[in-house]
Amino acid sequence: MSVRSALTRKLIDADTALKLLEAQAASGGIVDLAIKDKLSVHKAAERGLIDSSDMHKLLNAQKAFTGVEDPMTKDRLAVGPAASKGYIPHENARRYMEAQYLTGGFVDPSKAGRLSVKEALATNIIDSKTADELQDETTYKKELVDPITKEKISYKQAMDRCKIDNHTGLLLLPAASTDATGAPSYSNYRF
């Protein structure tokens, strides 16, 4: 089930749905389980995976993955440097960097692959304060609502509660409903 379907069925709240979609966009794309692939925000909207009212926020989150264009130099900046220059609000940048860190490493739009904390520090993708914060789980904000317990949880806590889907290998967050066999159904959020 997609995040949008889970929202429509009232299995997750709107703010949690948007934060989960932002994390997807910031870390590689909106997941479409039907084709087992990640899509750009525009493609996800075309396929009905996201609501058009969320496009602006999701496009901003996607820039954390694709890079933010510096209007002066035309260089593509990673999310950390873009926030330092005021091109992305610091609060949003922190969420995007946390999602990248927890899903395999930081994204440098000028290079392929993900960067470790050490590599990101060496290339000025993050600063030492951000590195320390991201490595300390107690600094993670509890901005999501667990669909089952309704408690406020961090992105890391949500990932820890996920189950691996046998068909796709994706991490899926358990939702409040069950299927005909009584097994939990899962929202379609890839971490």
XYZ file of N, CA and C in Angstrom:
573
model
N 0.844 -1.166 0.000
C 0.000 0.000 0.000
C 0.897 1.239 0.000
N 0.537 2.222 -0.778
C 1.333 3.443 -0.855
C 1.081 4.325 0.356
N 1.960 5.275 0.568
C 1.778 6.242 1.653
C 0.467 6.981 1.428
N 0.193 7.350 0.186
C -1.052 8.063 -0.122
C -2.268 7.201 0.214
N -2.223 5.906 -0.125
C -3.341 5.003 0.202
C -3.512 4.870 1.709
N -2.396 4.774 2.422
C -2.466 4.676 3.881
C -3.081 5.939 4.471
N -2.750 7.081 3.891
C -3.327 8.349 4.342
C -4.822 8.382 4.037
N -5.208 7.996 2.824
C -6.611 7.987 2.425
C -7.430 7.081 3.342
N -6.852 5.964 3.707
C -7.552 5.019 4.593
C -7.427 5.403 6.065
N -6.808 6.538 6.310
C -6.625 7.074 7.667
C -5.801 6.157 8.568
N -4.856 5.417 7.947
C -3.954 4.565 8.711
C -2.777 5.370 9.255
N -2.456 6.489 8.601
C -1.413 7.390 9.082
C -1.933 8.819 8.971
N -1.373 9.706 9.798
C -1.817 11.095 9.745
C -1.096 11.833 8.618
N -1.657 12.966 8.211
C -1.152 13.714 7.054
C 0.281 14.192 7.248
N 0.617 14.667 8.443
C 1.975 15.159 8.682
C 2.994 14.026 8.586
N 2.669 12.872 9.143
C 3.565 11.714 9.058
C 3.714 11.276 7.601
N 2.620 11.233 6.867
C 2.683 10.839 5.450
C 3.617 11.768 4.684
N 3.477 13.078 4.896
C 4.333 14.023 4.179
C 5.792 13.865 4.583
N 6.067 13.677 5.863
C 7.454 13.509 6.325
C 8.071 12.232 5.740
N 7.290 11.168 5.639
C 7.794 9.926 5.056
C 8.073 10.102 3.563
N 7.187 10.798 2.882
C 7.409 11.059 1.458
C 8.609 11.984 1.247
N 8.773 12.983 2.113
C 9.943 13.857 2.024
C 11.230 13.046 2.196
N 11.230 12.128 3.142
C 12.417 11.297 3.364
C 12.711 10.447 2.127
N 11.662 9.923 1.488
C 11.870 9.161 0.256
C 12.486 10.045 -0.818
N 11.914 11.223 -1.022
C 12.399 12.138 -2.063
C 13.838 12.563 -1.793
N 14.165 12.817 -0.525
C 15.508 13.281 -0.156
C 16.556 12.189 -0.224
N 16.121 10.939 -0.239
C 17.093 9.852 -0.223
C 17.059 8.976 -1.479
N 16.404 9.443 -2.535
C 16.516 8.694 -3.777
C 15.283 8.595 -4.629
N 14.116 8.878 -4.124
C 12.920 8.854 -4.953
C 11.731 8.234 -4.248
N 10.558 8.520 -4.767
C 9.307 7.988 -4.235
C 9.167 6.548 -4.718
N 8.942 5.648 -3.793
C 8.886 4.220 -4.120
C 7.527 3.856 -4.705
N 7.569 3.150 -5.813
C 6.373 2.600 -6.444
C 6.509 1.078 -6.373
N 5.773 0.461 -5.474
C 5.862 -0.996 -5.313
C 5.360 -1.750 -6.536
N 4.456 -1.156 -7.287
C 3.910 -1.839 -8.461
C 4.999 -2.135 -9.488
N 5.943 -1.233 -9.632
C 7.026 -1.454 -10.601
C 8.364 -1.701 -9.904
N 8.345 -1.723 -8.578
C 9.538 -1.987 -7.765
C 10.688 -1.053 -8.136
N 10.366 0.246 -8.151
C 11.362 1.233 -8.523
C 11.087 2.538 -7.787
N 12.097 3.399 -7.785
C 11.969 4.733 -7.206
C 11.746 5.722 -8.338
N 10.862 6.682 -8.080
C 10.493 7.648 -9.100
C 10.766 9.066 -8.634
N 10.998 9.952 -9.597
C 11.096 11.373 -9.274
C 9.730 11.834 -8.767
N 9.713 12.982 -8.144
C 8.459 13.529 -7.631
C 7.457 13.719 -8.775
N 7.907 14.252 -9.898
C 6.991 14.461 -11.022
C 6.418 13.141 -11.535
N 7.248 12.126 -11.685
C 6.783 10.812 -12.156
C 5.823 10.184 -11.140
N 6.141 10.348 -9.847
C 5.265 9.810 -8.799
C 3.897 10.483 -8.845
N 3.878 11.773 -9.115
C 2.603 12.497 -9.231
C 1.821 11.992 -10.435
N 2.513 11.776 -11.557
C 1.857 11.254 -12.760
C 1.220 9.897 -12.505
N 1.863 9.071 -11.673
C 1.363 7.721 -11.377
C 0.352 7.719 -10.229
N 0.069 8.895 -9.663
C -0.920 8.999 -8.594
C -0.411 8.579 -7.228
N 0.908 8.508 -7.058
C 1.471 8.091 -5.775
C 1.515 9.223 -4.756
N 1.475 10.444 -5.243
C 1.487 11.600 -4.347
C 0.410 12.576 -4.780
N -0.018 13.374 -3.851
C -1.027 14.387 -4.109
C -0.356 15.637 -4.656
N -0.969 16.269 -5.613
C -0.377 17.465 -6.223
C -0.199 18.594 -5.215
N -0.976 18.596 -4.143
C -0.840 19.653 -3.137
C 0.483 19.547 -2.369
N 1.129 18.392 -2.427
C 2.404 18.191 -1.740
C 3.611 18.398 -2.654
N 3.378 18.692 -3.919
C 4.459 18.780 -4.905
C 5.575 19.731 -4.496
N 5.238 20.939 -4.074
C 6.263 21.939 -3.755
C 7.207 21.425 -2.661
N 6.640 20.904 -1.572
C 7.466 20.406 -0.470
C 8.301 19.208 -0.905
N 7.718 18.332 -1.695
C 8.450 17.142 -2.133
C 9.529 17.482 -3.152
N 9.283 18.468 -3.992
C 10.326 18.906 -4.927
C 11.503 19.518 -4.177
N 11.214 20.255 -3.111
C 12.297 20.795 -2.283
C 13.090 19.670 -1.631
N 12.403 18.662 -1.145
C 13.089 17.518 -0.535
C 13.918 16.772 -1.577
N 13.403 16.649 -2.789
C 14.122 15.961 -3.855
C 15.452 16.652 -4.167
N 15.507 17.970 -3.978
C 16.743 18.713 -4.229
C 17.860 18.272 -3.282
N 17.488 17.715 -2.138
C 18.509 17.183 -1.232
C 19.232 16.012 -1.879
N 18.571 15.346 -2.800
C 19.168 14.211 -3.511
C 19.811 14.642 -4.827
N 19.130 15.477 -5.577
C 19.621 15.875 -6.902
C 20.578 17.052 -6.857
N 20.542 17.797 -5.750
C 21.395 18.970 -5.608
C 20.612 20.261 -5.761
N 21.060 21.263 -5.054
C 20.457 22.587 -5.113
C 21.383 23.462 -5.945
N 20.832 24.098 -6.952
C 21.671 24.938 -7.807
C 22.010 26.244 -7.100
N 23.299 26.521 -7.002
C 23.767 27.797 -6.467
C 23.505 28.840 -7.550
N 22.693 29.865 -7.271
C 22.356 30.835 -8.315
C 23.554 31.652 -8.811
N 24.592 31.741 -8.013
C 25.770 32.511 -8.420
C 26.723 31.680 -9.286
N 27.045 30.479 -8.828
C 28.048 29.659 -9.517
C 27.454 28.636 -10.462
N 26.150 28.369 -10.299
C 25.426 27.327 -11.057
C 25.877 25.916 -10.683
N 26.697 25.788 -9.636
C 27.103 24.475 -9.145
C 25.926 23.810 -8.447
N 25.923 22.470 -8.451
C 24.932 21.708 -7.698
C 25.500 21.455 -6.319
N 24.764 21.877 -5.301
C 25.221 21.749 -3.915
C 24.480 20.627 -3.204
N 25.211 19.935 -2.348
C 24.590 18.954 -1.453
C 23.756 19.721 -0.435
N 22.914 19.015 0.271
C 21.968 19.648 1.185
C 22.656 20.461 2.287
N 23.759 19.961 2.850
C 24.450 20.693 3.916
C 24.958 22.052 3.466
N 25.778 22.104 2.420
C 26.244 23.395 1.924
C 25.102 24.305 1.459
N 24.043 23.735 0.877
C 22.903 24.539 0.441
C 22.230 25.205 1.639
N 22.115 24.481 2.739
C 21.526 25.054 3.954
C 22.435 26.138 4.523
N 23.732 25.890 4.512
C 24.688 26.883 5.024
C 24.598 28.199 4.255
N 24.298 28.112 2.975
C 24.178 29.318 2.154
C 22.771 29.904 2.177
N 21.875 29.269 2.919
C 20.513 29.782 3.045
C 19.562 29.375 1.938
N 19.925 28.382 1.123
C 19.075 27.951 0.019
C 18.027 26.920 0.456
N 18.233 26.311 1.601
C 17.290 25.354 2.184
C 17.174 25.714 3.664
N 15.962 25.765 4.215
C 15.835 26.017 5.654
C 16.579 24.934 6.459
N 17.286 25.363 7.492
C 18.098 24.432 8.294
C 17.284 23.276 8.864
N 16.072 23.550 9.300
C 15.237 22.485 9.877
C 14.942 21.402 8.838
N 14.623 21.814 7.618
C 14.370 20.842 6.551
C 15.649 20.099 6.192
N 16.744 20.838 6.071
C 18.024 20.221 5.706
C 18.406 19.149 6.709
N 18.185 19.416 7.972
C 18.513 18.444 9.022
C 17.721 17.148 8.804
N 16.423 17.263 8.513
C 15.590 16.077 8.261
C 16.087 15.309 7.043
N 16.428 16.037 5.982
C 16.895 15.390 4.760
C 18.227 14.678 4.997
N 19.135 15.335 5.731
C 20.435 14.716 6.016
C 20.269 13.488 6.906
N 19.352 13.568 7.869
C 19.090 12.418 8.732
C 18.575 11.242 7.905
N 17.655 11.499 6.995
C 17.129 10.432 6.136
C 18.242 9.829 5.285
N 19.101 10.670 4.727
C 20.208 10.151 3.921
C 21.167 9.333 4.777
N 21.523 9.855 5.920
C 22.443 9.160 6.821
C 21.898 7.770 7.196
N 20.621 7.720 7.542
C 20.023 6.465 7.992
C 19.735 5.479 6.862
N 19.738 5.957 5.634
C 19.436 5.065 4.511
C 20.654 4.751 3.654
N 21.834 4.966 4.178
C 23.010 4.519 3.442
C 24.116 5.527 3.238
N 23.910 6.748 3.637
C 24.970 7.740 3.524
C 24.515 9.008 2.840
N 25.381 9.986 2.908
C 25.078 11.314 2.381
C 25.227 11.340 0.870
N 24.441 12.211 0.242
C 24.455 12.340 -1.208
C 25.242 13.584 -1.595
N 26.212 13.383 -2.460
C 26.929 14.488 -3.095
C 26.489 14.449 -4.550
N 25.707 15.435 -4.995
C 25.175 15.379 -6.355
C 26.238 15.365 -7.454
N 27.465 15.691 -7.116
C 28.518 15.672 -8.132
C 29.210 14.311 -8.230
N 28.825 13.376 -7.368
C 29.448 12.048 -7.363
C 28.385 10.963 -7.297
N 28.719 9.805 -7.806
C 27.820 8.656 -7.708
C 28.013 7.988 -6.352
N 26.981 7.378 -5.857
C 27.076 6.643 -4.599
C 26.847 7.524 -3.389
N 26.921 6.888 -2.244
C 26.692 7.562 -0.972
C 28.015 7.751 -0.253
N 28.051 8.753 0.621
C 29.255 9.062 1.380
C 29.055 8.729 2.854
N 30.091 8.169 3.461
C 30.080 7.926 4.900
C 30.221 9.265 5.621
N 30.079 9.247 6.922
C 30.261 10.456 7.720
C 31.665 11.008 7.504
N 32.655 10.132 7.540
C 34.055 10.557 7.368
C 34.263 11.219 6.001
N 33.727 10.594 4.950
C 33.861 11.155 3.602
C 33.103 12.482 3.468
N 31.921 12.546 4.073
C 31.122 13.771 4.007
C 31.821 14.916 4.734
N 32.458 14.604 5.848
C 33.239 15.629 6.568
C 34.425 16.098 5.727
N 35.109 15.159 5.113
C 36.298 15.481 4.314
C 35.964 16.336 3.095
N 34.757 16.175 2.561
C 34.365 16.933 1.369
C 33.448 18.107 1.696
N 33.313 18.406 2.986
C 32.492 19.540 3.456
C 31.014 19.432 3.094
N 30.525 18.209 2.958
C 29.096 17.987 2.750
C 28.352 18.241 4.067
N 28.999 17.902 5.181
C 28.470 18.181 6.517
C 29.588 18.779 7.353
N 29.202 19.437 8.436
C 30.202 19.958 9.371
C 30.275 19.019 10.574
N 31.246 19.231 11.435
C 31.463 18.318 12.564
C 30.297 18.335 13.544
N 29.652 19.479 13.733
C 28.501 19.549 14.642
C 27.362 18.671 14.107
N 27.091 18.788 12.818
C 26.037 17.971 12.200
C 26.391 16.491 12.272
N 27.642 16.164 12.017
C 28.079 14.764 12.097
C 27.846 14.210 13.493
N 28.228 14.970 14.502
C 28.026 14.524 15.885
C 26.544 14.321 16.189
N 25.721 15.261 15.751
C 24.279 15.164 16.008
C 23.667 13.952 15.309
N 24.053 13.729 14.073
C 23.462 12.617 13.328
C 23.895 11.255 13.864
N 25.027 11.215 14.500
C 25.488 9.952 15.076
C 24.936 9.730 16.484
N 24.235 10.711 17.020
C 23.640 10.631 18.355
C 22.117 10.545 18.219
N 21.571 9.353 18.353
C 20.140 9.135 18.163
C 19.274 9.957 19.106
N 19.804 10.407 20.230
C 19.002 11.197 21.158
C 18.671 12.580 20.598
N 19.374 12.999 19.529
C 19.084 14.301 18.921
C 17.998 14.216 17.854
N 17.550 13.017 17.491
C 16.545 12.860 16.450
C 15.188 13.348 16.951
N 14.566 14.199 16.159
C 13.242 14.716 16.526
C 12.191 13.641 16.314
N 11.217 13.653 17.185
C 10.100 12.718 17.089
C 8.974 13.441 16.344
N 9.019 13.330 15.012
C 8.076 14.053 14.158
C 7.050 13.158 13.490
N 7.190 11.856 13.653
C 6.268 10.911 13.027
C 5.341 10.334 14.081
N 4.184 9.874 13.650
C 3.253 9.192 14.544
C 3.188 7.734 14.106
N 3.526 6.830 15.029
C 3.447 5.399 14.731
C 1.994 5.065 14.396
N 1.746 4.439 13.237
C 0.368 4.156 12.836
C -0.377 3.206 13.768
N 0.347 2.389 14.502
C -0.318 1.434 15.392
C -0.452 1.989 16.805
N 0.662 2.435 17.402
C 0.638 2.876 18.796
C 0.214 4.328 18.969
N 0.282 5.106 17.886
C -0.043 6.533 17.872
C 0.933 7.383 18.681
N 2.060 6.806 19.072
C 3.065 7.590 19.795
C 3.958 8.341 18.813
N 4.517 9.456 19.274
C 5.461 10.227 18.462
C 6.787 9.487 18.459
N 7.335 9.288 17.245
C 8.592 8.562 17.097
C 9.495 9.302 16.120
N 10.766 8.972 16.181
C 11.730 9.526 15.235
C 11.745 8.662 13.979
N 12.378 9.181 12.958
C 12.550 8.440 11.710
C 13.303 7.130 11.981
N 14.324 7.180 12.808
C 15.104 5.983 13.169
C 14.219 4.957 13.868
N 13.390 5.407 14.792
C 12.491 4.488 15.484
C 11.504 3.853 14.497
N 11.034 4.643 13.537
C 10.131 4.091 12.518
C 10.845 3.009 11.714
N 12.087 3.270 11.330
C 12.857 2.272 10.585
C 13.028 0.995 11.396
N 13.290 1.154 12.687
C 13.478 -0.009 13.553
C 12.210 -0.855 13.674
N 11.042 -0.248 13.461
C 9.770 -0.957 13.575
C 9.326 -1.573 12.252
N 10.046 -1.327 11.212
C 9.685 -1.833 9.886
C 9.911 -3.332 9.765
N 9.220 -3.892 8.820
C 9.377 -5.293 8.428
C 9.889 -5.307 6.992
N 10.659 -6.329 6.649
C 11.148 -6.458 5.280
C 10.087 -7.175 4.449
N 9.701 -6.560 3.341
C 8.743 -7.157 2.422
C 9.447 -8.260 1.644
N 8.900 -9.469 1.675
C 9.527 -10.622 1.010
C 9.606 -10.475 -0.499
N 8.673 -9.756 -1.102
C 8.637 -9.632 -2.563
C 9.594 -8.564 -3.086
N 9.765 -7.491 -2.327
C 10.562 -6.373 -2.827
C 11.868 -6.158 -2.070
N 11.938 -6.700 -0.852
C 13.112 -6.463 -0.017
C 13.103 -5.097 0.652
N 12.011 -4.350 0.485
C 11.913 -3.016 1.064
C 11.459 -3.072 2.514
N 11.874 -2.071 3.275
C 11.391 -1.932 4.640
C 10.027 -1.274 4.609
N 9.046 -1.900 5.235
C 7.687 -1.376 5.257
C 7.228 -1.190 6.697
N 6.619 -0.056 6.943
C 6.156 0.274 8.280
C 4.787 -0.343 8.528
N 4.645 -1.169 9.582
C 3.336 -1.773 9.869
C 2.281 -0.698 10.090
N 1.096 -0.940 9.499
C -0.034 -0.036 9.675
C -1.028 -0.657 10.638
N -2.076 0.027 10.953
C -3.010 -0.391 11.984
C -3.951 -1.506 11.564
N -4.087 -1.755 10.272
C -5.061 -2.745 9.835
C -4.423 -4.118 9.652
N -5.270 -5.114 9.456
C -4.791 -6.465 9.161
C -5.473 -6.951 7.897
N -4.857 -7.952 7.249
C -5.477 -8.512 6.047
C -6.455 -9.621 6.442
N -6.998 -10.323 5.468
C -8.017 -11.354 5.721
C -7.498 -12.480 6.603
N -6.192 -12.712 6.614
C -5.638 -13.787 7.426
C -5.312 -13.319 8.835
N -5.497 -12.009 9.085
C -5.161 -11.475 10.395
C -3.735 -10.970 10.492
N -2.970 -11.098 9.402
C -1.589 -10.592 9.401
C -1.608 -9.086 9.194
N -0.641 -8.374 9.782
C -0.639 -6.923 9.603
C -0.388 -6.541 8.148
N -1.077 -5.490 7.709
C -0.761 -4.930 6.395
C 0.287 -3.848 6.633
N 0.989 -3.470 5.602
C 2.092 -2.539 5.766
C 1.937 -1.346 4.861
N 2.296 -0.188 5.407
C 2.322 0.985 4.549
C 3.532 0.870 3.651
N 3.508 1.558 2.565
C 4.523 1.424 1.536
C 5.593 2.487 1.714
N 6.251 2.496 2.815
C 7.317 3.465 2.968
C 8.649 2.744 2.977
N 9.457 3.010 1.981
C 10.788 2.411 1.903
C 11.737 3.289 2.670
N 12.518 2.666 3.527
C 13.520 3.415 4.294
C 14.870 3.244 3.694
